[in-house]
XYZ file of C-alpha atoms in Angstrom:
206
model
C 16.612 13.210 24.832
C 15.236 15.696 22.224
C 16.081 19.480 21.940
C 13.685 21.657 22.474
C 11.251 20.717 20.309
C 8.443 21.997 22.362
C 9.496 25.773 21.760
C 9.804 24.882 17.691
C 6.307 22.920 18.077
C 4.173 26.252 19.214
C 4.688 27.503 15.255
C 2.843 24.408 13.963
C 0.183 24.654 16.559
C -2.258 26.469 13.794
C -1.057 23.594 10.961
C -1.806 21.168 14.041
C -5.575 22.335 14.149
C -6.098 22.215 10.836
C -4.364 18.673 10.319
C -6.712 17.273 13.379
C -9.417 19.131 11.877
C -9.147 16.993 8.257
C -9.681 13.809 10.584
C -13.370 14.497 11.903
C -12.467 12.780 15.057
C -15.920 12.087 16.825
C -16.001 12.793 20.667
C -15.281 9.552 22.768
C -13.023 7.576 19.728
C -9.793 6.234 21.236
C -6.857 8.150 19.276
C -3.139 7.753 19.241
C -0.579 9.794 18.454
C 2.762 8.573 17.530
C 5.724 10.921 17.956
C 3.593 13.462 19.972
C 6.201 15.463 21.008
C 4.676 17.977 23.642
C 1.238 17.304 23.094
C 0.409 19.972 20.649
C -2.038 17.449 18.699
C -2.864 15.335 21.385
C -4.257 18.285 23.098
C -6.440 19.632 21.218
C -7.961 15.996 20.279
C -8.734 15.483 23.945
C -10.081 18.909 24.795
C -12.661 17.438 21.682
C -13.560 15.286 24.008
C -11.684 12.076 22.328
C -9.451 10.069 24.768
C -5.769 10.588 23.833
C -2.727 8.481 24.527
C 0.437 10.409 23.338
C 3.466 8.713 22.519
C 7.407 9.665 22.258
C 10.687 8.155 22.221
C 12.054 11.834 23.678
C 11.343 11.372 27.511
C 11.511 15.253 28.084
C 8.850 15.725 25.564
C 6.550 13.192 27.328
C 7.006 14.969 30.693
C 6.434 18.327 28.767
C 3.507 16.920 27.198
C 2.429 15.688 30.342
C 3.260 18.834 31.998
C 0.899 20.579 29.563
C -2.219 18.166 30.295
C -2.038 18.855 33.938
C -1.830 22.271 33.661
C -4.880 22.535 31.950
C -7.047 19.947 33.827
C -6.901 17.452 30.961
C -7.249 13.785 30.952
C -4.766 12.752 28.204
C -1.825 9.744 29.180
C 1.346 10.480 27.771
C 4.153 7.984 27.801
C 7.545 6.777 26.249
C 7.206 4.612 23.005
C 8.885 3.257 20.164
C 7.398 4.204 16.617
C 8.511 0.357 15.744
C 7.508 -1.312 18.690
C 4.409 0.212 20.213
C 3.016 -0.721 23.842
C -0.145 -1.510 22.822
C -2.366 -4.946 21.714
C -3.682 -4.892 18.513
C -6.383 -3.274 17.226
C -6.254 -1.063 20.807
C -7.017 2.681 18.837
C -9.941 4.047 16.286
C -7.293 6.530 14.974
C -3.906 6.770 14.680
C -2.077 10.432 14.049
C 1.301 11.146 13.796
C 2.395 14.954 12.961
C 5.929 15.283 11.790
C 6.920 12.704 14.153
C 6.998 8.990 13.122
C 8.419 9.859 9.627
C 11.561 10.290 11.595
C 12.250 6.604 12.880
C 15.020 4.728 10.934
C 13.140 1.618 10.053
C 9.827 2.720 8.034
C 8.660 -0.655 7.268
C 8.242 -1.002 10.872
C 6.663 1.907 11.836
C 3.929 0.857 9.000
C 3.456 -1.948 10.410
C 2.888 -0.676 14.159
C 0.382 1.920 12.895
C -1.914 -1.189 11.109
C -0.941 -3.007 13.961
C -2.681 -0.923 16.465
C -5.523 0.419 14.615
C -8.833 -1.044 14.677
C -10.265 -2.569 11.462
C -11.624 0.537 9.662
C -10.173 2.781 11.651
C -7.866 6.095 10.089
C -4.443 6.529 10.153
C -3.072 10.003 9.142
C 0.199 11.026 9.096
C 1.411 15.156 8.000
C 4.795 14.630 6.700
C 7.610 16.724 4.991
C 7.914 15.761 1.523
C 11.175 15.929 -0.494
C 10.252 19.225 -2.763
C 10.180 20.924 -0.272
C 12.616 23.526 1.677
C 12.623 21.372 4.689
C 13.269 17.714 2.542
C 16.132 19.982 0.842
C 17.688 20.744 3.960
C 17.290 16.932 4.730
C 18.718 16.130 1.579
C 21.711 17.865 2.317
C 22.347 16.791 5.443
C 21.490 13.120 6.211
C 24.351 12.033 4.958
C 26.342 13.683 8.119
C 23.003 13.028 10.661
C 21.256 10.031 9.323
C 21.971 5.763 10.603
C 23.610 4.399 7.843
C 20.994 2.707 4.925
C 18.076 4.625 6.497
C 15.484 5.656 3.884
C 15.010 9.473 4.039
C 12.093 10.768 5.938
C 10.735 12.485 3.225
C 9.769 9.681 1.469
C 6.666 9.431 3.878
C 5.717 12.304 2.033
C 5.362 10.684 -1.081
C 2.020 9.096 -2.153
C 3.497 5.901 -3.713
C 6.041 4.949 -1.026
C 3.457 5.704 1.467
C 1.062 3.082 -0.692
C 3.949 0.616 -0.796
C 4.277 0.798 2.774
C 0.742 0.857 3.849
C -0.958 -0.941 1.044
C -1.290 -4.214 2.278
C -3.777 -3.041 4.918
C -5.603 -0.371 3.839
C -8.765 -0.391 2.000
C -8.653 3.370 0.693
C -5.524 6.366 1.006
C -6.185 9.758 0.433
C -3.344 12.446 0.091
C -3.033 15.891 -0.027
C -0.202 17.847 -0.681
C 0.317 21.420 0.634
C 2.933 23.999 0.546
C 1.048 25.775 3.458
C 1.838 23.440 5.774
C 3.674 24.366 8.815
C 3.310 27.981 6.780
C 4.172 29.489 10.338
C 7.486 28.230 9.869
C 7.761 28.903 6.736
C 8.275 32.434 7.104
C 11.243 31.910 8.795
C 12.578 29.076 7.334
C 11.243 29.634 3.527
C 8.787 27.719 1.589
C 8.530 24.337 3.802
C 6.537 21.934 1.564
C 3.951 19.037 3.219
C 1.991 16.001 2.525
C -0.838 14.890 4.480
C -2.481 11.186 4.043
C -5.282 9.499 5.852
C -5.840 6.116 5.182
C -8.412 3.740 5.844
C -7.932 0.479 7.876
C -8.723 -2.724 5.934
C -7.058 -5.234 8.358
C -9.277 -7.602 9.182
């Protein structure tokens, strides 16, 4: 059970738009999103006509989510899901998303490996992550010590382009990153100067 992420969520929803809007997702592609929380990405990929399957370990977020779908006619499947074991056969999605979501599970070498897992050979998976320089990885920095499993890597780190080549390299064939201190700029003006990286990476599985 997750707090209530959904209310936090409608301040990215512009940062959301633009991330999705990096990914040129052409109309019928089959995308995932990993931590989806209430939908806010998943939505507005399937209202683009793609066909969305949202996923989150938070079951209130996937009936929020799903909530959200219904009440505006949309045919997007929302579920519960593990970031390190997903539900699905390989090769099962032409892009993978995940926005400030699966940099959060405790076991990052697993979560890699899901995301290849699933995607299809040349396919794109793109992640918008917090990065350590940040005000947000600050605040992590000073907390995860009192919040975080014991030995888990900090979440940050996704935001960083050589962990994230470590941890992807093996099967990618190309990884492009951006970093931005706009991102999530909407909560930034509360919050202060948040600080983002956003990577989309190219499938080379085979």
């Amino acid at each position: 059970m997750a707090g209530d992420y959904d209310r936090f969520s409608r301040y990215m929803e512009q940062d959301a738009r633009v991330f999705y809007e990096r990914l040129d997702v052409p109309a019928g592609c089959e995308l995932l999103d990993v931590g989806c929380g209430s939908g806010q990405l998943a939505l507005l990929a399937v209202r683009n006509g793609v066909r969305v399957t949202g996923v989150d370990i938070a079951p209130n977020l996937v009936q929020r989510a799903q909530a959200r779908a219904k009440a505006e006619g949309l045919n997007a499947r929302f579920m519960e899901g593990d970031a390190e074991a997903l539900p699905f056969d390989e090769a099962s999605f032409d892009v993978v998303t995940s926005l400030v979501g699966a940099m959060f599970a405790p076991r990052p070498e697993l979560v890699a490996s899901e995301l290849l897992r699933v995607c299809n050979p040349g396919g794109k998976i793109a992640m918008a992550n917090w990065m350590p320089q940040g005000f947000v990885g600050q605040i992590f920095k000073a907390i995860s010590k009192f919040i975080a499993p014991s030995g888990m890597p900090a979440p940050v780190l996704w935001g960083e382009e050589a962990v994230v080549q470590e941890r992807l390299g093996y099967g990618i064939s190309d990884l492009t990153m951006a970093r931005s201190f706009r991102l999530m700029e909407n909560v930034a003006k509360v919050a202060g100067r948040t600080g983002g990286a956003v990577f989309i990476a190219k499938s080379g599985r085979r």
